[in-house]
């Protein structure tokens, strides 16, 4: 398995660390123009997604002590391993590893490439499903809020979510025709602004709810055992909460693709490290605020999506605005996570059928007031089919909280921890059984145990949800 962004399709070689001419980079490809700001925007777009919405629920399961500590631990581990991963973009001979998969192939090879492929593409597909579910819930919440405002609080405003899921799918079919990752900078910046907007609205509503007072119950150690919550159930929910937090930091698999957009220079590595640190730091501040204030506002009854917990009545316009921001953000985030899948399949097909006009031919289309567009019949058919399949799965498995936890748990250890550590060991030639080697292996094993427990908790939640679920009849 091998994933290649468009930047990886050239067979051009690099000579030293020259930076090419005015139009092309040192590898013979179109000049990269990315900066710390655009890379940071890509990272924030990839990090702050639907995961932020479930943090109040996660804190409700973990309590005031374990909740913030767990969030900080995941942030620190993610930042540390991401910086190790950034160093793997350039091989020792200065050639580029355009994607995560290319880096794993270069430094590790063998079974690790297959592990990477399975984990990476499962995560990318899972993120697309999760974003579709989340956007559907937000679109439904807007409809329901406006219905209550127009017809009164006793009106029958429940609707099935199928229409909203299909609408999002149609929008993604259109956006999926964007040729490659390098054309997404504007979309990512807009999406990053939207993520700040809805997080800020959620924080403001939480502060308002806290200021209004009430009898919200919280705890240092999370949910208390009660008649409807056994000690076993509480433990499983704690594991699932760890999966939700892990999902909030799942972006390592697109990090090198983001780095491949950075303008070539003598300090491109430092630019990416600064962008990575800034993106994770800013995201963590928002995460902590959303988790802490959301838990303080709702207590043990924090909903899986904390924006839905503020009701559909007043201020209905503010909740609507937050949900609009979520929709706009996830329109972009969906593409950030889906473009690597598109690139992988298209490159494999071009290699398999080099003489096929359907697969390889592109036609330039001139549209007034727009840059020249490149149309590909294969791209239209394949990408549209992919979005349709994702949309159908989202309609069949609309379980936001447990699905998010399972994706996070399944992807965190292999993609965020294990593979970056192993690549760093190979690149830096860390001596086996040295203190550095032992420390890295201990960190990897601890994260593996946490991921297994988190996955088990989320799978148990999914099984319980499926037992009482009727396909295509979900209402919000």
Coordinates of C-alpha atoms in Angstrom, one line a residue:
X1 CA 0.0 0.0 0.0
X2 CA 1.2 3.4 -0.8
X3 CA -0.4 6.8 -0.6
X4 CA 0.8 9.6 -2.8
X5 CA -0.4 13.2 -3.0
X6 CA 0.0 15.0 -6.3
X7 CA 3.3 16.2 -5.1
X8 CA 4.5 12.6 -5.0
X9 CA 3.6 11.8 -8.6
X10 CA 6.8 13.1 -10.1
X11 CA 9.9 11.0 -10.6
X12 CA 12.1 14.0 -10.5
X13 CA 15.1 13.8 -8.2
X14 CA 16.5 16.4 -5.9
X15 CA 20.0 17.7 -6.1
X16 CA 21.2 18.8 -2.7
X17 CA 19.0 21.3 -1.0
X18 CA 18.6 23.7 -4.0
X19 CA 15.1 25.3 -4.2
X20 CA 14.5 25.3 -7.9
X21 CA 13.6 28.2 -10.2
X22 CA 10.7 30.6 -10.1
X23 CA 8.1 28.1 -11.2
X24 CA 9.4 24.7 -10.0
X25 CA 10.8 23.4 -6.7
X26 CA 13.9 21.3 -6.3
X27 CA 12.0 18.1 -7.2
X28 CA 10.7 19.4 -10.5
X29 CA 7.2 20.0 -9.2
X30 CA 5.1 23.1 -9.2
X31 CA 6.5 25.7 -6.7
X32 CA 5.1 25.2 -3.2
X33 CA 3.8 28.4 -1.6
X34 CA 2.7 27.3 1.9
X35 CA 3.6 29.2 5.0
X36 CA 3.5 28.7 8.7
X37 CA 0.1 30.3 8.7
X38 CA -1.4 28.1 6.0
X39 CA 0.2 25.0 7.5
X40 CA -1.2 25.9 10.9
X41 CA -4.6 26.5 9.4
X42 CA -4.5 23.0 7.8
X43 CA -3.5 21.5 11.2
X44 CA -6.2 23.3 13.2
X45 CA -8.7 22.3 10.5
X46 CA -7.6 18.7 10.9
X47 CA -7.5 18.8 14.7
X48 CA -10.4 20.9 15.8
X49 CA -13.3 18.9 14.2
X50 CA -16.2 17.0 15.6
X51 CA -14.0 15.8 18.4
X52 CA -14.4 19.1 20.3
X53 CA -18.1 18.6 20.6
X54 CA -17.8 15.4 22.8
X55 CA -15.2 16.7 25.2
X56 CA -17.7 17.9 27.8
X57 CA -19.2 14.3 27.8
X58 CA -15.7 12.9 28.2
X59 CA -15.0 15.2 31.1
X60 CA -18.3 14.1 32.7
X61 CA -17.0 10.5 32.6
X62 CA -13.5 11.2 33.9
X63 CA -14.2 14.0 36.4
X64 CA -12.3 17.2 37.3
X65 CA -9.0 15.4 38.0
X66 CA -8.6 12.8 35.2
X67 CA -10.4 14.9 32.6
X68 CA -7.9 17.8 32.3
X69 CA -4.9 15.5 33.0
X70 CA -5.9 13.1 30.2
X71 CA -6.4 16.0 27.7
X72 CA -3.0 17.5 28.5
X73 CA -1.4 14.0 28.3
X74 CA -2.8 13.4 24.8
X75 CA -1.8 16.9 23.7
X76 CA 1.8 16.5 24.9
X77 CA 2.2 13.1 23.4
X78 CA 0.7 14.2 20.1
X79 CA 3.0 17.3 20.0
X80 CA 6.1 15.2 20.8
X81 CA 5.5 12.5 18.3
X82 CA 4.4 15.0 15.6
X83 CA 7.7 16.8 15.9
X84 CA 9.5 13.5 15.5
X85 CA 7.3 12.9 12.4
X86 CA 8.1 16.3 10.9
X87 CA 11.8 15.3 10.8
X88 CA 10.9 12.4 8.6
X89 CA 9.7 14.5 5.7
X90 CA 13.2 14.8 4.3
X91 CA 15.3 11.7 4.1
X92 CA 19.0 11.8 5.0
X93 CA 19.8 12.3 1.3
X94 CA 17.3 15.3 1.3
X95 CA 14.7 13.6 -0.9
X96 CA 11.1 14.3 0.1
X97 CA 8.7 11.8 1.6
X98 CA 5.5 13.4 0.2
X99 CA 3.1 11.5 2.4
X100 CA 2.9 9.6 5.7
X101 CA 2.9 6.3 3.8
X102 CA 6.0 7.3 1.8
X103 CA 7.9 8.0 5.0
X104 CA 6.9 4.7 6.5
X105 CA 8.1 2.9 3.3
X106 CA 11.4 4.8 3.3
X107 CA 12.3 4.3 7.0
X108 CA 10.6 1.0 8.0
X109 CA 9.1 -1.0 5.1
X110 CA 7.8 -4.5 5.5
X111 CA 4.8 -5.2 7.8
X112 CA 4.8 -1.6 9.1
X113 CA 3.7 -0.4 5.6
X114 CA 0.7 -2.7 5.7
X115 CA -0.1 -1.6 9.3
X116 CA 0.2 2.0 8.3
X117 CA -2.1 1.5 5.3
X118 CA -4.8 -0.2 7.3
X119 CA -4.7 2.3 10.1
X120 CA -4.4 5.3 7.9
X121 CA -7.1 4.6 5.4
X122 CA -9.5 3.3 8.2
X123 CA -8.9 6.6 10.0
X124 CA -9.4 8.7 6.9
X125 CA -12.6 6.9 5.9
X126 CA -13.8 6.9 9.6
X127 CA -13.2 10.7 9.8
X128 CA -15.3 11.3 6.7
X129 CA -18.2 9.2 8.2
X130 CA -17.9 11.0 11.5
X131 CA -17.9 14.4 9.8
X132 CA -21.0 13.5 7.8
X133 CA -22.8 12.4 11.0
X134 CA -21.8 15.5 12.8
X135 CA -22.9 17.9 10.0
X136 CA -26.2 16.0 9.7
X137 CA -26.9 16.6 13.4
X138 CA -26.0 20.3 13.0
X139 CA -28.3 20.8 10.0
X140 CA -31.1 19.0 11.8
X141 CA -30.6 21.1 14.9
X142 CA -30.9 24.3 12.8
X143 CA -34.2 23.1 11.3
X144 CA -35.6 22.0 14.6
X145 CA -34.6 25.3 16.3
X146 CA -36.3 27.4 13.6
X147 CA -39.4 25.2 13.7
X148 CA -39.8 25.7 17.4
X149 CA -39.2 29.4 17.1
X150 CA -41.9 29.7 14.4
X151 CA -44.5 27.3 15.6
X152 CA -43.9 27.2 19.4
X153 CA -42.2 24.9 21.8
X154 CA -45.0 22.2 21.6
X155 CA -44.8 21.9 17.9
X156 CA -44.0 18.5 16.3
X157 CA -40.6 19.4 14.8
X158 CA -38.9 16.0 14.7
X159 CA -37.6 15.1 11.3
X160 CA -35.6 12.2 9.9
X161 CA -32.0 13.1 9.2
X162 CA -31.7 11.4 5.8
X163 CA -32.4 14.6 3.8
X164 CA -29.6 16.5 5.6
X165 CA -27.2 13.6 5.1
X166 CA -27.9 13.5 1.4
X167 CA -27.5 17.3 1.1
X168 CA -24.0 17.2 2.7
X169 CA -23.1 14.3 0.4
X170 CA -24.1 16.3 -2.7
X171 CA -21.9 19.3 -1.4
X172 CA -19.0 16.9 -0.9
X173 CA -19.3 15.5 -4.4
X174 CA -18.9 19.0 -5.8
X175 CA -16.0 19.9 -3.5
X176 CA -14.3 16.6 -4.2
X177 CA -13.6 17.7 -7.7
X178 CA -10.8 20.0 -6.3
X179 CA -7.8 18.3 -7.9
X180 CA -5.4 18.1 -5.0
X181 CA -4.4 19.1 -1.5
X182 CA -2.4 22.1 -2.7
X183 CA -5.6 23.8 -3.8
X184 CA -7.2 23.6 -0.4
X185 CA -5.4 26.4 1.5
X186 CA -8.3 28.9 1.3
X187 CA -10.8 26.3 2.2
X188 CA -8.7 25.3 5.3
X189 CA -8.3 28.9 6.5
X190 CA -12.1 29.4 6.3
X191 CA -12.7 26.1 8.1
X192 CA -10.2 27.0 10.8
X193 CA -12.0 30.3 11.4
X194 CA -15.3 28.5 11.6
X195 CA -13.9 26.1 14.2
X196 CA -12.9 29.0 16.4
X197 CA -16.3 30.5 15.9
X198 CA -18.4 27.6 17.0
X199 CA -16.1 26.7 19.8
X200 CA -16.3 30.3 21.1
X201 CA -20.1 30.3 20.8
X202 CA -20.2 27.0 22.8
X203 CA -17.9 28.5 25.4
X204 CA -20.0 31.7 25.7
X205 CA -23.2 29.7 26.1
X206 CA -21.5 27.5 28.7
X207 CA -20.4 30.6 30.7
X208 CA -23.9 32.0 30.4
X209 CA -25.4 28.7 31.7
X210 CA -22.9 28.6 34.6
X211 CA -23.7 32.2 35.5
X212 CA -27.4 31.5 35.6
X213 CA -26.7 29.0 38.3
X214 CA -28.7 25.8 38.9
X215 CA -28.1 22.5 40.6
X216 CA -25.6 20.9 38.2
X217 CA -23.6 18.1 39.8
X218 CA -20.0 17.4 39.1
X219 CA -17.3 15.3 40.7
X220 CA -13.6 15.0 41.1
X221 CA -13.7 11.4 39.8
X222 CA -16.6 11.5 37.3
X223 CA -20.0 9.8 37.2
X224 CA -21.1 8.3 40.5
X225 CA -22.4 4.7 40.5
X226 CA -26.2 4.7 40.6
X227 CA -29.2 2.5 39.8
X228 CA -28.9 3.0 36.1
X229 CA -25.1 3.0 36.0
X230 CA -23.2 0.0 37.4
X231 CA -19.5 0.1 38.2
X232 CA -18.8 -1.9 35.0
X233 CA -20.8 0.5 32.9
X234 CA -19.0 3.4 34.4
X235 CA -15.6 1.8 33.7
X236 CA -16.6 1.2 30.0
X237 CA -17.7 4.8 29.7
X238 CA -14.3 6.0 31.0
X239 CA -12.5 3.9 28.4
X240 CA -14.8 5.3 25.7
X241 CA -14.1 8.9 26.9
X242 CA -10.4 8.3 26.4
X243 CA -11.2 7.3 22.8
X244 CA -13.1 10.5 22.3
X245 CA -10.1 12.5 23.5
X246 CA -7.8 10.5 21.3
X247 CA -10.0 11.2 18.3
X248 CA -9.7 14.9 19.1
X249 CA -6.0 14.7 18.4
X250 CA -6.0 12.4 15.3
X251 CA -4.3 14.2 12.5
X252 CA -0.8 12.7 12.2
X253 CA -1.7 10.8 9.1
X254 CA -2.1 14.1 7.1
X255 CA 0.9 15.9 8.8
X256 CA 3.4 15.1 6.1
X257 CA 0.9 15.9 3.3
X258 CA 0.5 19.3 5.0
X259 CA 4.2 19.7 5.3
X260 CA 4.5 19.0 1.5
X261 CA 2.7 22.4 0.9
X262 CA 5.4 24.4 2.7
X263 CA 7.5 26.7 0.7
X264 CA 11.0 25.2 0.2
X265 CA 13.7 27.0 2.2
X266 CA 16.6 26.3 4.5
X267 CA 14.4 26.4 7.5
X268 CA 11.3 24.7 6.1
X269 CA 11.6 22.0 8.9
X270 CA 11.5 24.7 11.6
X271 CA 8.6 26.4 10.0
X272 CA 6.6 23.2 10.1
X273 CA 7.6 22.4 13.7
X274 CA 6.4 25.9 14.7
X275 CA 3.2 25.4 12.8
X276 CA 2.7 22.0 14.5
X277 CA 3.3 23.4 18.0
X278 CA 1.1 26.4 17.4
X279 CA -1.7 24.3 15.9
X280 CA -1.7 21.8 18.7
X281 CA -1.3 24.5 21.4
X282 CA -4.2 26.6 20.1
X283 CA -6.4 23.5 19.7
X284 CA -5.6 22.3 23.2
X285 CA -6.6 25.7 24.8
X286 CA -9.9 25.5 23.0
X287 CA -10.3 21.8 23.9
X288 CA -9.6 22.5 27.6
X289 CA -12.0 25.4 27.7
X290 CA -14.8 23.4 26.0
X291 CA -14.2 20.4 28.2
X292 CA -14.0 22.3 31.5
X293 CA -16.8 24.8 30.9
X294 CA -19.0 22.3 29.2
X295 CA -18.7 20.0 32.2
X296 CA -19.3 22.8 34.6
X297 CA -22.4 23.8 32.6
X298 CA -24.0 20.4 32.3
X299 CA -22.4 18.3 35.0
X300 CA -22.9 14.5 34.8
X301 CA -25.6 15.0 32.2
X302 CA -23.3 16.5 29.6
X303 CA -24.6 15.5 26.1
X304 CA -22.4 13.8 23.5
X305 CA -22.6 17.0 21.4
X306 CA -22.4 19.8 23.9
X307 CA -23.9 22.4 21.5
X308 CA -27.1 20.4 21.4
X309 CA -27.4 20.7 25.2
X310 CA -28.3 24.4 25.2
X311 CA -31.8 23.6 23.8
X312 CA -33.5 24.7 20.6
X313 CA -35.3 27.8 22.0
X314 CA -33.5 30.9 23.2
X315 CA -31.1 32.3 22.0
X316 CA -32.0 30.2 19.0
X317 CA -30.1 32.4 16.5
X318 CA -26.9 31.9 18.4
X319 CA -27.2 28.2 18.5
X320 CA -28.1 28.3 14.8
X321 CA -25.0 30.3 14.1
X322 CA -22.8 27.8 15.9
X323 CA -24.2 25.0 13.9
X324 CA -23.7 26.9 10.6
X325 CA -20.1 27.3 11.6
X326 CA -19.8 23.6 12.3
X327 CA -21.2 22.8 8.8
X328 CA -18.8 25.2 7.1
X329 CA -15.9 23.8 9.1
X330 CA -16.6 20.2 8.3
X331 CA -17.1 20.9 4.7
X332 CA -13.4 21.8 4.6
X333 CA -12.3 19.2 7.1
X334 CA -13.9 16.4 5.2
X335 CA -11.8 17.4 2.2
X336 CA -8.6 17.6 4.2
X337 CA -9.1 14.0 5.3
X338 CA -10.4 12.7 2.0
X339 CA -7.9 14.1 -0.5
X340 CA -5.2 11.6 0.5
X341 CA -7.6 8.7 -0.2
X342 CA -8.4 10.2 -3.6
X343 CA -4.7 10.7 -4.4
X344 CA -3.9 7.1 -3.4
X345 CA -6.6 5.4 -5.5
X346 CA -5.9 7.7 -8.5
X347 CA -2.2 7.1 -8.5
X348 CA -2.6 3.3 -8.2
X349 CA -5.1 3.4 -11.1
X350 CA -2.7 5.4 -13.3
X351 CA 0.0 2.9 -12.6
X352 CA -2.2 0.0 -13.3
X353 CA -3.8 1.3 -16.5
X354 CA -1.2 3.8 -18.0
X355 CA -2.8 3.6 -21.5
X356 CA -6.4 4.2 -20.4
X357 CA -7.8 7.5 -21.6
X358 CA -10.6 7.3 -19.1
X359 CA -8.2 7.1 -16.2
X360 CA -5.5 9.4 -17.4
X361 CA -7.0 12.1 -19.6
X362 CA -7.8 15.5 -18.3
X363 CA -9.5 18.4 -20.1
X364 CA -8.9 22.1 -19.4
X365 CA -12.1 24.1 -19.0
X366 CA -12.2 27.8 -19.1
X367 CA -14.7 29.4 -16.8
X368 CA -15.2 33.2 -16.7
X369 CA -13.7 34.9 -13.5
X370 CA -12.2 31.5 -12.3
X371 CA -8.8 29.9 -12.8
X372 CA -8.6 27.3 -15.5
X373 CA -10.3 24.1 -14.3
X374 CA -9.1 20.5 -15.1
X375 CA -11.9 18.0 -15.8
X376 CA -11.3 14.3 -15.4
X377 CA -14.2 11.8 -16.1
X378 CA -12.5 9.2 -13.9
X379 CA -12.1 11.7 -11.1
X380 CA -15.7 12.6 -11.3
X381 CA -17.0 9.0 -11.3
X382 CA -14.7 7.6 -8.7
X383 CA -14.8 10.5 -6.2
X384 CA -18.6 10.8 -6.5
X385 CA -19.0 7.0 -5.9
X386 CA -16.7 7.3 -2.8
X387 CA -18.8 10.1 -1.3
X388 CA -22.0 8.2 -2.0
X389 CA -20.7 5.1 -0.1
X390 CA -19.6 7.3 2.8
X391 CA -23.0 9.0 2.9
X392 CA -24.9 5.6 3.0
X393 CA -22.7 4.3 5.8
X394 CA -23.4 7.5 7.8
X395 CA -27.1 6.9 7.4
X396 CA -26.7 3.3 8.5
X397 CA -24.5 4.0 11.5
X398 CA -25.4 7.4 12.9
X399 CA -23.8 6.9 16.4
X400 CA -21.7 10.0 16.9
X401 CA -20.2 9.4 20.3
X402 CA -19.2 5.8 20.1
X403 CA -18.1 6.1 16.4
X404 CA -15.8 9.0 17.3
X405 CA -14.3 7.1 20.2
X406 CA -13.7 4.0 18.1
X407 CA -11.9 5.9 15.3
X408 CA -9.8 7.8 17.9
X409 CA -8.8 4.6 19.7
X410 CA -8.0 2.7 16.6
X411 CA -5.9 5.4 15.0
X412 CA -4.1 7.0 17.9
X413 CA -1.5 4.3 18.8
X414 CA -0.4 3.2 15.3
X415 CA -0.5 6.6 13.5
X416 CA 0.3 9.1 16.3
X417 CA 2.6 7.1 18.5
X418 CA 4.1 3.8 17.2
X419 CA 5.0 4.6 13.6
X420 CA 6.5 8.1 14.3
X421 CA 8.6 6.7 17.1
X422 CA 9.8 3.7 15.0
X423 CA 10.7 6.1 12.1
X424 CA 12.5 8.4 14.4
X425 CA 14.5 5.5 15.8
X426 CA 15.4 4.3 12.3
X427 CA 16.3 7.8 11.1
X428 CA 18.3 8.9 14.1
X429 CA 19.8 5.4 14.5
X430 CA 18.9 5.2 18.2
X431 CA 20.9 2.4 19.8
X432 CA 18.8 -0.5 21.0
X433 CA 18.4 -0.8 24.8
X434 CA 19.8 2.7 25.3
X435 CA 17.9 5.1 27.6
X436 CA 16.3 6.9 24.7
X437 CA 15.2 3.7 23.1
X438 CA 13.8 2.3 26.3
X439 CA 11.9 5.6 27.0
X440 CA 10.3 5.5 23.5
X441 CA 9.3 1.9 23.8
X442 CA 7.7 2.5 27.2
X443 CA 5.7 5.4 25.8
X444 CA 4.6 3.4 22.9
X445 CA 3.4 0.5 25.0
X446 CA 1.5 2.7 27.4
X447 CA -0.3 4.3 24.5
X448 CA -1.1 0.9 23.0
X449 CA -2.8 -0.2 26.3
X450 CA -4.8 3.0 26.4
X451 CA -5.9 2.6 22.8
X452 CA -7.0 -1.0 23.3
X453 CA -9.1 -0.1 26.4
X454 CA -10.6 2.9 24.6
X455 CA -11.5 0.8 21.6
X456 CA -13.2 -1.8 23.8
X457 CA -15.3 0.8 25.5
X458 CA -16.4 2.3 22.2
X459 CA -17.2 -1.1 20.7
X460 CA -19.3 -1.9 23.7
X461 CA -21.2 1.4 23.2
X462 CA -21.8 0.7 19.5
X463 CA -23.1 -2.8 20.2
X464 CA -25.6 -1.4 22.7
X465 CA -26.7 1.3 20.3
X466 CA -27.1 -1.1 17.3
X467 CA -29.4 -3.3 19.3
X468 CA -32.1 -0.5 19.6
X469 CA -31.5 1.1 16.2
X470 CA -33.7 1.1 13.1
X471 CA -31.7 1.9 9.9
X472 CA -32.7 5.1 8.0
X473 CA -35.2 6.2 10.7
X474 CA -33.0 8.4 12.9
X475 CA -34.8 11.6 14.1
X476 CA -33.3 14.7 15.8

